[in-house]
XYZ file of C-alpha atoms in Angstrom:
677
model
C 0.000 0.000 0.000
C 1.418 3.360 -1.013
C 2.182 5.805 1.771
C -0.220 8.715 1.913
C 1.457 12.006 1.070
C 1.113 14.860 3.511
C -0.315 18.054 2.023
C 0.672 20.204 5.003
C 3.691 22.495 4.994
C 6.991 20.948 5.983
C 8.086 22.119 9.424
C 11.732 23.182 9.467
C 13.561 22.347 12.677
C 14.919 25.188 14.745
C 18.628 25.152 15.521
C 19.148 25.981 19.185
C 21.827 26.063 21.843
C 21.841 26.591 25.574
C 23.538 29.710 26.923
C 23.981 30.993 30.465
C 24.321 34.753 30.071
C 22.542 35.391 33.368
C 25.455 33.687 35.171
C 28.370 36.094 35.313
C 32.086 35.325 35.562
C 35.255 37.470 35.540
C 36.808 38.234 32.174
C 39.714 35.877 31.485
C 43.004 37.124 29.957
C 43.678 36.480 26.295
C 46.875 34.755 25.243
C 49.922 36.921 25.809
C 48.348 39.474 28.150
C 48.759 37.775 31.521
C 51.844 39.848 32.567
C 49.450 42.767 32.888
C 48.280 41.026 36.045
C 50.394 41.464 39.213
C 53.956 40.519 38.285
C 54.797 38.481 41.374
C 54.141 34.803 40.870
C 51.673 33.729 43.506
C 52.234 30.543 45.445
C 49.604 29.212 47.809
C 49.963 26.576 50.483
C 47.541 23.712 50.027
C 46.816 22.141 53.432
C 46.373 18.376 53.175
C 45.881 17.390 56.790
C 42.673 16.374 58.524
C 44.500 15.467 61.724
C 46.685 12.531 60.705
C 50.000 14.393 60.977
C 49.266 15.251 64.613
C 48.887 11.545 65.352
C 52.227 10.878 63.642
C 53.984 13.461 65.822
C 52.415 12.012 68.967
C 53.543 8.514 67.985
C 57.156 9.381 67.108
C 60.039 7.533 68.738
C 62.719 9.460 70.645
C 65.292 11.309 68.529
C 67.962 8.978 67.157
C 65.791 5.853 67.362
C 65.366 4.629 63.785
C 63.235 1.563 64.507
C 60.071 1.251 62.408
C 56.947 2.060 64.377
C 53.231 1.555 63.885
C 51.578 4.784 64.951
C 48.870 4.366 67.572
C 46.272 6.726 66.108
C 44.005 8.807 68.264
C 40.834 6.693 68.767
C 38.778 9.803 68.132
C 40.153 10.043 64.599
C 39.424 7.789 61.638
C 42.202 5.448 60.479
C 44.109 6.902 57.545
C 46.314 5.605 54.783
C 50.082 6.156 54.675
C 52.458 5.901 51.729
C 55.954 6.989 50.740
C 56.087 10.733 50.256
C 52.771 11.582 51.904
C 52.711 15.256 52.881
C 50.453 17.398 55.022
C 50.867 20.481 52.829
C 52.005 21.449 49.353
C 53.181 24.689 47.778
C 51.201 25.244 44.566
C 52.070 28.021 42.059
C 48.894 29.790 40.977
C 48.908 30.637 37.287
C 46.047 32.479 35.615
C 44.122 30.864 32.806
C 44.505 32.417 29.388
C 41.897 32.293 26.688
C 43.133 30.956 23.360
C 39.836 30.669 21.546
C 36.108 31.266 21.974
C 34.235 28.522 20.154
C 30.902 30.130 19.411
C 29.813 28.254 16.311
C 29.655 24.498 15.851
C 30.450 22.693 12.605
C 26.939 21.281 12.529
C 25.468 24.772 12.773
C 27.677 25.943 9.904
C 26.574 23.045 7.707
C 22.904 23.693 8.488
C 23.309 27.393 7.741
C 25.039 26.752 4.394
C 22.285 24.329 3.342
C 19.643 26.838 4.407
C 21.256 29.644 2.369
C 21.416 27.450 -0.746
C 17.744 26.569 -0.340
C 16.841 30.256 0.055
C 18.791 31.230 -3.062
C 17.049 28.543 -5.125
C 13.631 29.582 -3.861
C 14.300 33.282 -4.226
C 13.479 33.897 -0.584
C 15.028 36.835 1.202
C 18.219 35.950 2.994
C 18.042 35.662 6.742
C 20.733 37.001 9.026
C 23.567 34.841 10.273
C 22.230 31.973 12.353
C 23.997 33.153 15.484
C 24.617 36.782 14.541
C 23.303 38.120 17.831
C 25.333 35.621 19.796
C 28.495 36.408 17.848
C 27.964 40.108 18.456
C 27.461 39.469 22.139
C 30.653 37.404 22.410
C 32.800 40.008 20.697
C 34.370 42.605 22.956
C 32.727 45.874 22.029
C 35.092 48.063 24.053
C 38.635 47.179 23.061
C 40.113 49.622 25.549
C 39.130 47.166 28.274
C 40.698 44.120 26.648
C 43.539 43.998 29.143
C 41.526 44.842 32.257
C 41.063 41.230 33.188
C 39.293 39.908 36.285
C 37.784 43.374 36.854
C 34.852 43.061 34.434
C 32.177 40.393 34.244
C 30.828 38.644 31.179
C 28.329 35.878 30.429
C 29.319 32.337 31.322
C 31.053 30.142 28.745
C 32.028 26.535 29.358
C 35.753 25.801 29.562
C 38.081 23.299 27.921
C 41.493 23.790 29.532
C 44.920 22.419 28.645
C 46.988 22.136 31.810
C 47.781 20.126 34.905
C 44.599 19.690 36.939
C 46.421 20.684 40.141
C 47.267 24.132 38.769
C 43.977 24.446 36.897
C 41.988 23.900 40.100
C 44.189 26.342 42.019
C 43.551 28.915 39.285
C 39.796 28.281 39.325
C 39.817 28.939 43.062
C 42.112 31.969 43.059
C 41.335 33.803 39.818
C 37.948 32.529 38.635
C 36.199 32.808 42.037
C 34.739 29.304 41.809
C 35.296 28.271 45.427
C 32.139 26.516 46.600
C 30.383 26.917 43.228
C 30.865 23.503 41.592
C 27.894 21.209 42.092
C 29.411 17.942 40.899
C 32.936 16.682 40.213
C 33.577 13.508 38.240
C 37.111 12.092 38.358
C 38.240 9.226 36.175
C 41.925 8.974 37.132
C 44.234 6.374 35.633
C 43.283 3.034 37.185
C 46.929 2.119 37.412
C 50.258 3.521 36.267
C 50.787 1.883 32.872
C 51.324 4.475 30.154
C 49.758 2.667 27.192
C 46.510 1.908 29.026
C 45.779 5.511 30.002
C 47.224 7.767 27.337
C 46.588 8.485 23.667
C 49.241 9.807 21.284
C 47.138 10.860 18.312
C 43.807 12.567 17.687
C 42.862 10.244 14.837
C 43.619 6.895 16.524
C 43.069 5.274 19.924
C 46.060 2.973 19.342
C 49.528 3.992 20.541
C 52.557 3.302 18.361
C 55.703 2.675 20.466
C 57.864 3.715 17.497
C 56.040 6.995 16.986
C 57.725 9.676 19.078
C 56.395 12.536 16.964
C 53.414 13.416 19.077
C 53.135 15.308 22.316
C 56.361 14.045 23.855
C 56.397 16.724 26.508
C 53.105 15.388 27.822
C 54.284 11.799 27.488
C 57.390 12.604 29.522
C 55.287 14.391 32.140
C 52.915 11.441 32.295
C 55.717 8.952 32.936
C 57.466 11.226 35.449
C 54.210 11.584 37.383
C 54.197 7.891 38.310
C 57.909 7.561 39.141
C 57.171 5.992 42.562
C 54.392 3.736 41.332
C 51.365 3.478 43.615
C 52.914 5.988 46.039
C 52.981 8.638 43.312
C 49.440 7.660 42.380
C 48.146 8.305 45.907
C 50.025 11.615 46.206
C 48.523 12.686 42.876
C 45.008 11.922 44.093
C 45.491 13.379 47.561
C 46.487 16.810 46.259
C 43.614 16.999 43.822
C 40.957 15.717 46.202
C 41.714 18.466 48.714
C 41.305 21.041 45.938
C 38.081 19.354 44.810
C 36.705 19.781 48.311
C 37.357 23.527 48.090
C 35.597 23.809 44.722
C 32.492 21.878 45.747
C 29.333 23.631 46.885
C 27.895 22.649 50.265
C 25.266 20.664 48.352
C 27.878 19.146 46.028
C 28.944 15.592 45.241
C 32.144 13.952 44.034
C 32.376 10.704 42.065
C 35.673 8.871 41.607
C 35.699 6.137 38.964
C 38.047 3.269 39.780
C 38.465 -0.473 39.322
C 38.901 -3.176 41.949
C 42.719 -2.936 41.915
C 42.845 0.349 43.824
C 39.269 0.676 45.091
C 40.239 0.048 48.718
C 43.003 2.672 48.619
C 40.835 5.313 46.964
C 38.028 4.756 49.486
C 40.423 5.199 52.416
C 41.846 8.377 50.896
C 38.402 9.842 50.218
C 37.365 9.086 53.796
C 40.399 11.043 55.024
C 39.720 14.076 52.823
C 35.921 14.284 53.041
C 35.252 12.387 56.261
C 33.938 8.835 56.443
C 30.465 10.088 57.404
C 30.115 11.745 53.992
C 30.438 8.525 52.013
C 27.138 7.947 50.213
C 27.631 4.820 48.111
C 29.945 2.599 46.128
C 28.243 2.030 42.777
C 29.134 -0.964 40.628
C 28.496 -0.260 36.948
C 28.834 -2.771 34.158
C 31.550 -1.987 31.595
C 31.735 -5.175 29.506
C 30.123 -8.537 29.002
C 33.367 -10.122 30.270
C 34.831 -13.582 29.820
C 37.591 -15.493 31.561
C 38.553 -19.075 30.817
C 40.384 -19.566 34.121
C 39.262 -17.005 36.711
C 36.055 -15.231 37.631
C 35.083 -12.671 34.997
C 35.355 -9.021 36.043
C 32.629 -7.053 34.284
C 32.278 -3.879 36.354
C 34.070 -0.767 37.550
C 33.141 1.311 40.581
C 32.015 4.843 41.358
C 32.885 5.980 44.872
C 30.360 8.699 45.784
C 31.120 11.227 48.522
C 29.228 14.364 49.527
C 30.762 17.653 50.601
C 28.249 17.470 53.472
C 25.837 14.570 53.828
C 23.393 16.829 55.694
C 22.942 19.254 52.793
C 23.775 17.179 49.696
C 21.542 17.646 46.644
C 19.984 14.374 45.517
C 17.432 13.716 42.792
C 16.011 10.205 42.862
C 16.422 8.257 39.623
C 13.957 5.548 38.651
C 14.080 2.530 36.395
C 11.357 0.267 35.037
C 10.002 -1.941 37.785
C 11.325 -5.494 37.492
C 8.655 -7.692 39.085
C 10.425 -10.860 37.925
C 13.589 -10.313 39.987
C 14.486 -13.056 42.417
C 13.000 -12.227 45.807
C 10.260 -10.029 44.334
C 7.011 -10.156 46.316
C 4.862 -9.677 43.209
C 3.710 -13.307 43.130
C -0.066 -12.863 42.821
C -2.218 -12.222 39.777
C -5.704 -10.840 39.185
C -7.363 -12.147 36.033
C -9.647 -9.998 33.840
C -12.741 -11.595 35.422
C -11.576 -10.532 38.890
C -10.383 -13.952 40.042
C -7.160 -13.848 42.095
C -4.554 -16.515 42.712
C -0.847 -17.094 43.291
C 1.386 -17.360 40.223
C 2.966 -20.697 39.420
C 6.747 -21.079 39.343
C 6.643 -21.361 35.543
C 4.600 -18.151 35.291
C 7.000 -16.271 37.563
C 9.967 -17.370 35.436
C 8.186 -16.157 32.277
C 6.282 -13.247 33.772
C 6.785 -11.058 30.714
C 4.771 -13.596 28.657
C 1.617 -13.409 30.780
C -1.565 -12.636 28.810
C -2.659 -9.023 28.400
C -5.034 -7.892 31.111
C -3.473 -9.959 33.915
C -2.542 -7.636 36.795
C 0.416 -8.632 38.962
C 0.227 -7.623 42.618
C 1.754 -8.155 46.031
C 0.359 -8.071 49.571
C 1.585 -5.536 52.146
C 0.787 -5.344 55.839
C -1.974 -2.871 56.686
C -0.525 -2.333 60.175
C 2.168 0.124 61.193
C 4.345 0.091 64.300
C 3.062 1.947 67.341
C 0.122 0.902 69.486
C -3.169 2.735 68.873
C -4.594 4.961 71.611
C -7.883 3.030 71.483
C -9.114 -0.218 69.908
C -9.530 -0.146 66.101
C -11.927 -2.918 65.102
C -12.654 -3.256 61.389
C -15.158 -5.660 59.877
C -14.221 -7.276 56.570
C -16.250 -10.008 54.847
C -18.145 -10.702 58.065
C -15.064 -11.020 60.265
C -13.785 -8.396 62.737
C -10.045 -7.654 62.496
C -7.651 -5.673 64.713
C -4.170 -4.333 63.974
C -1.194 -6.525 64.821
C 0.004 -6.373 68.468
C 1.649 -3.026 69.353
C 0.511 -1.626 65.982
C -2.192 0.546 64.461
C -3.937 0.664 61.071
C -2.108 2.683 58.395
C -5.323 4.623 57.755
C -8.525 5.389 59.590
C -11.374 2.884 59.706
C -13.361 4.878 57.119
C -10.265 4.742 54.883
C -10.153 0.972 55.286
C -13.771 0.859 54.146
C -12.900 2.732 50.934
C -9.999 0.337 50.305
C -12.341 -2.617 50.742
C -14.802 -1.112 48.234
C -11.978 -0.886 45.693
C -10.891 -4.506 46.337
C -7.601 -3.325 47.799
C -7.830 -5.522 50.902
C -7.328 -9.261 51.257
C -7.549 -11.434 54.344
C -4.532 -13.664 54.937
C -5.210 -15.810 57.974
C -5.972 -13.531 60.904
C -4.447 -10.460 59.253
C -5.541 -7.968 56.654
C -3.208 -7.092 53.784
C -3.133 -4.245 51.286
C -3.262 -5.158 47.581
C -0.481 -3.291 45.745
C -0.528 -3.696 41.942
C 2.750 -3.543 40.045
C 1.343 -0.805 37.818
C 0.385 1.392 40.796
C 3.893 2.779 40.375
C 5.494 1.366 37.208
C 9.044 2.371 38.203
C 11.323 1.677 41.151
C 14.274 3.646 42.608
C 17.620 2.745 41.111
C 20.085 0.922 43.350
C 23.895 0.930 43.465
C 24.081 -1.894 40.885
C 23.991 -0.498 37.341
C 23.967 -3.373 34.869
C 22.758 -1.363 31.856
C 25.907 0.699 31.205
C 27.971 -1.639 29.018
C 30.487 0.459 27.101
C 29.757 -1.339 23.819
C 26.428 0.475 23.809
C 27.994 3.734 22.537
C 25.992 5.477 19.860
C 29.271 6.764 18.438
C 32.561 4.896 17.905
C 35.166 5.117 20.640
C 37.279 8.248 20.185
C 39.731 7.943 23.077
C 41.876 5.193 24.580
C 40.023 5.286 27.905
C 36.379 6.226 27.568
C 33.574 5.717 30.072
C 30.013 4.867 29.145
C 28.082 8.161 28.858
C 25.106 6.527 30.571
C 26.987 6.125 33.856
C 28.154 9.759 33.880
C 24.757 11.113 32.837
C 23.134 9.190 35.670
C 25.526 10.788 38.168
C 24.709 14.215 36.726
C 20.951 13.641 36.941
C 21.201 12.387 40.538
C 23.174 15.300 41.950
C 22.610 18.392 39.778
C 19.894 20.532 38.222
C 19.973 22.157 34.763
C 22.392 25.077 34.763
C 24.519 23.663 37.615
C 28.286 23.471 37.146
C 30.039 20.130 36.528
C 33.838 19.763 36.648
C 36.051 16.938 35.399
C 39.816 17.292 36.028
C 40.463 14.172 33.889
C 39.085 15.196 30.481
C 40.304 12.292 28.336
C 37.928 12.080 25.390
C 35.646 14.742 26.892
C 32.815 12.391 27.858
C 31.881 14.326 31.013
C 31.762 17.615 29.082
C 29.702 15.910 26.375
C 27.287 14.514 28.992
C 26.993 17.897 30.728
C 26.284 19.585 27.393
C 23.704 16.904 26.601
C 21.883 17.431 29.902
C 21.990 21.243 29.954
C 24.628 21.665 32.651
C 27.550 24.071 32.624
C 30.951 22.390 32.508
C 34.688 22.763 32.956
C 37.201 20.066 32.052
C 40.982 19.935 31.731
C 43.800 17.631 30.679
C 47.573 17.819 30.326
C 47.361 16.129 26.916
C 46.767 18.343 23.908
C 45.553 15.273 22.064
C 42.802 14.834 24.663
C 41.828 18.513 24.450
C 41.601 18.383 20.661
C 39.618 15.123 20.723
C 37.145 16.682 23.160
C 36.910 19.879 21.111
C 36.233 17.990 17.920
C 33.686 15.747 19.623
C 31.712 18.684 21.036
C 31.685 20.649 17.794
C 30.576 17.641 15.744
C 27.660 16.686 17.978
C 23.963 17.454 17.901
C 21.746 17.149 20.946
C 18.066 16.917 21.749
C 16.479 20.214 22.736
C 14.567 19.911 25.998
C 11.530 21.996 26.877
C 12.137 24.494 29.672
C 9.676 25.923 32.196
C 10.432 29.616 31.629
C 12.591 29.711 28.512
C 15.851 29.413 30.473
C 17.851 26.321 31.293
C 18.257 27.490 34.888
C 14.461 27.478 35.211
C 14.560 23.677 34.912
C 13.211 21.326 32.265
C 9.741 19.903 31.884
C 10.041 16.218 32.754
C 8.017 13.161 31.949
C 5.921 12.023 34.893
C 4.387 8.796 36.161
C 1.461 8.338 38.544
C 2.080 6.882 41.974
C -1.088 5.305 43.376
C -0.687 4.958 47.118
C -2.694 3.555 50.013
C -3.328 7.125 51.183
C -4.565 8.352 47.791
C -6.993 5.426 47.569
C -8.182 5.648 51.175
C -8.974 9.376 50.897
C -9.994 9.512 47.210
C -7.047 11.731 46.279
C -5.477 12.191 42.847
C -2.411 9.985 42.315
C 0.907 11.672 43.043
C 2.793 12.906 39.963
C 6.442 11.821 40.128
C 8.942 13.543 37.829
C 11.529 11.414 36.057
C 14.452 13.848 36.201
C 16.536 11.822 33.758
C 13.797 12.002 31.092
C 13.131 15.635 30.113
C 10.530 16.251 27.437
C 12.046 16.682 23.972
C 11.087 19.453 21.561
C 10.917 17.492 18.314
C 10.807 20.670 16.233
C 14.312 21.699 17.305
C 17.834 20.401 17.009
C 20.493 21.629 19.431
C 24.206 22.211 18.894
C 26.984 22.806 21.387
C 26.847 26.056 23.316
C 29.745 28.548 23.465
C 32.902 27.388 25.197
C 36.440 28.635 25.682
C 39.620 26.757 24.842
C 42.135 27.818 27.471
C 45.594 27.093 28.814
C 47.648 27.921 31.882
C 50.488 30.387 31.836
C 51.965 33.775 32.551
C 53.574 34.449 29.183
C 54.474 37.950 28.035
C 53.761 39.537 24.685
C 57.535 39.618 24.055
C 57.597 35.816 24.088
C 55.554 35.842 20.899
C 58.326 37.552 18.980
C 60.832 34.786 19.665
C 63.953 36.880 19.034
C 65.430 37.183 22.536
C 68.624 35.106 22.446
C 70.481 36.061 25.614
C 69.626 37.725 28.862
C 71.010 41.308 29.063
C 74.551 41.303 30.430
C 74.734 37.549 30.973
C 76.778 35.168 28.823
C 74.659 32.101 29.566
C 72.034 30.888 27.093
C 68.715 32.639 27.507
C 65.533 30.949 28.633
C 64.317 30.699 25.048
C 67.510 28.972 23.910
C 67.265 26.497 26.777
C 63.663 25.866 25.842
C 64.613 25.120 22.240
C 67.302 22.703 23.365
C 64.897 20.799 25.633
C 62.257 20.541 22.906
C 64.745 19.433 20.268
C 66.291 16.753 22.480
C 62.881 15.372 23.388
C 61.740 15.100 19.808
C 65.000 14.000 18.207
C 67.854 12.828 20.429
C 70.233 13.044 17.479
C 69.324 16.679 16.733
C 72.176 19.168 16.340
C 71.165 22.421 18.052
C 71.627 25.501 15.851
C 70.687 28.133 18.466
C 67.705 30.413 19.037
C 68.286 32.843 16.155
C 66.654 32.339 12.781
C 63.873 29.930 11.932
C 65.834 26.652 11.888
C 66.756 25.789 15.464
C 68.064 22.213 15.049
C 68.929 19.729 12.328
C 68.617 15.935 12.416
C 69.725 13.607 9.645
C 70.224 9.955 8.807
C 70.966 7.972 5.650
C 67.488 8.579 4.224
C 66.561 12.114 5.158
C 67.607 15.414 6.627
C 65.086 17.269 8.786
C 65.049 20.883 9.936
C 63.374 21.562 13.272
C 61.770 24.920 14.002
C 60.449 25.480 17.500
C 57.444 27.725 17.868
C 57.193 30.525 20.460
C 56.367 29.790 24.084
C 52.877 31.210 23.997
C 52.008 32.008 20.411
C 50.613 30.087 17.492
C 52.966 29.074 14.695
C 52.929 31.735 11.967
C 52.665 31.196 8.221
C 56.197 32.538 7.752
C 57.628 29.991 10.169
C 55.669 27.128 8.636
C 56.922 27.730 5.075
C 60.526 28.966 5.340
C 62.441 25.806 6.412
C 62.741 23.385 3.530
C 61.392 20.392 5.398
C 59.234 22.105 8.028
C 55.570 21.283 7.826
C 52.454 23.305 8.499
C 51.158 23.918 12.017
C 48.515 21.262 11.470
C 51.068 18.641 10.488
C 52.869 16.284 12.830
C 54.936 18.081 15.441
C 58.004 16.083 14.347
C 59.298 19.219 12.668
C 57.234 22.012 14.169
C 56.889 22.398 17.924
C 55.063 24.839 20.119
C 54.426 24.943 23.852
C 51.907 27.718 23.505
C 48.165 27.687 22.723
C 46.591 24.655 21.152
C 46.835 24.012 17.453
C 43.734 22.714 15.749
C 44.081 19.155 14.582
């Protein structure tokens, strides 16, 4: 049968994005202008001591006694974890963030706009303005005289993708960006162990690492390997420092999730208990990551999320529901009501195949009609000719007249000498989610894997829905492939993420700009006003006993979708850490005034050249060719870009074998702002 053609006009989808202009933040410096801030480098002391160092001092042996000792901790304090190199404070240099790029237009939006313009030209329709003309105008700085007056003027919020060590990034967010106590949720996915190949990615276009390919971000690779020089001891020091900073960033209602596997779960839990206090542990969530198979040992199919609150008394929590599973082992839904009203217990075969029961059969369970606490006076109730009383030391859950209404609606059954309440499975078709998430297998990605270590978006989105509202701020100091930022963008939350790897930053940038998202309906036109959510009815004993309307329960992980709109990524900033001067861009300073030693720039060139090519012959800091490497097959000129600037066209074309800024960094290096890949 031929499909009937629609005669109505075709509805063109709106292209939307979420913005947060009502949320103000200080203006961030642009690349090369940070010296206009106070010149003295600021160093802050990060305290990392919730009382354990005092116990160590109390338990010390006399001076000169080198015997090992087990410290007898103060019984009033929680046990804590010790490792080689554990400190109770750390000096952290505070560097300002510098803005390298404002990404205000996604690739998808550009494609849609080009297609729309072509269609308009063919139809002869008047051209519309630029799709985001107003937004672009808003993002541009109208008063250029204020371009260097950073942190003294406010502007609308933009999400942040930052290249830099998370320790220094968090210190900068606290000191310069005024974000202390303003982050609602932090999601950390640290390396599970200390093996380089399992946690790091060398290239943007491949998740596989080539041991023979040393052309990529070798500075980051070296930093990565140096970080774990002491193995698990370095790992714990790394986490300790960052967890204390996370605690400072979190709001009083905030939550922190640390993703980890079973290898280091026990250590991470002990460390979190020290930093946040054992009383603020909320749950350890097991989430399925693979189907798993082992021919010799027990299959390991899950990872863990350790969930701590800043303060368990004030933590924000939104209950998440899943479809009610009445067939689970131990379920009390073992009775059925047939369409003719007849009731009986299900057979074992029917329970095992409960999803195959005929339509119209209503599954139910029986609940006690009594509640603890003796009634002030006797409560006789007559049912089917027999008088019943509450259980000893109990009272009815509703008044006698309420029991009568329940009986009229066939919501009461007699079981021996007791009365029970009939609770149908469809009275509330969902049930609260537990700490076992078996529906998050990573193979369920809608998109192919883009990074070496990549968590299932479903697990992260669930954490976001449980602990935040639309417009809240989410932070991930372990960007990787940008999954947390992608999930926050998907769910209408603000986000900040950072990574030391430029590959990770570029993967995340590309992923965000290439994505489209569902547009959710809002209550007042703003994301911060919350979404309109799907609801389910909850029929309760109280609503039936007093003839009340069923309670409407919002499913906060299922906002209503506007099918007439398609959403693209909102504005975000690509940023980096540093205090570079405008003079560094010029790249001509060879020696410090009056000193015969090589200048900082020359030392920098030597370090870069040696890292990329050990056989490189250093030519000095002058000119465009700074080193030469050759073998039997080829001769390569190496030109090192400026400390803080992008590689210029002149630099990318002058050396005979130097490639463009977008090419492999084998021959063109820069420690400054990110290059697009």
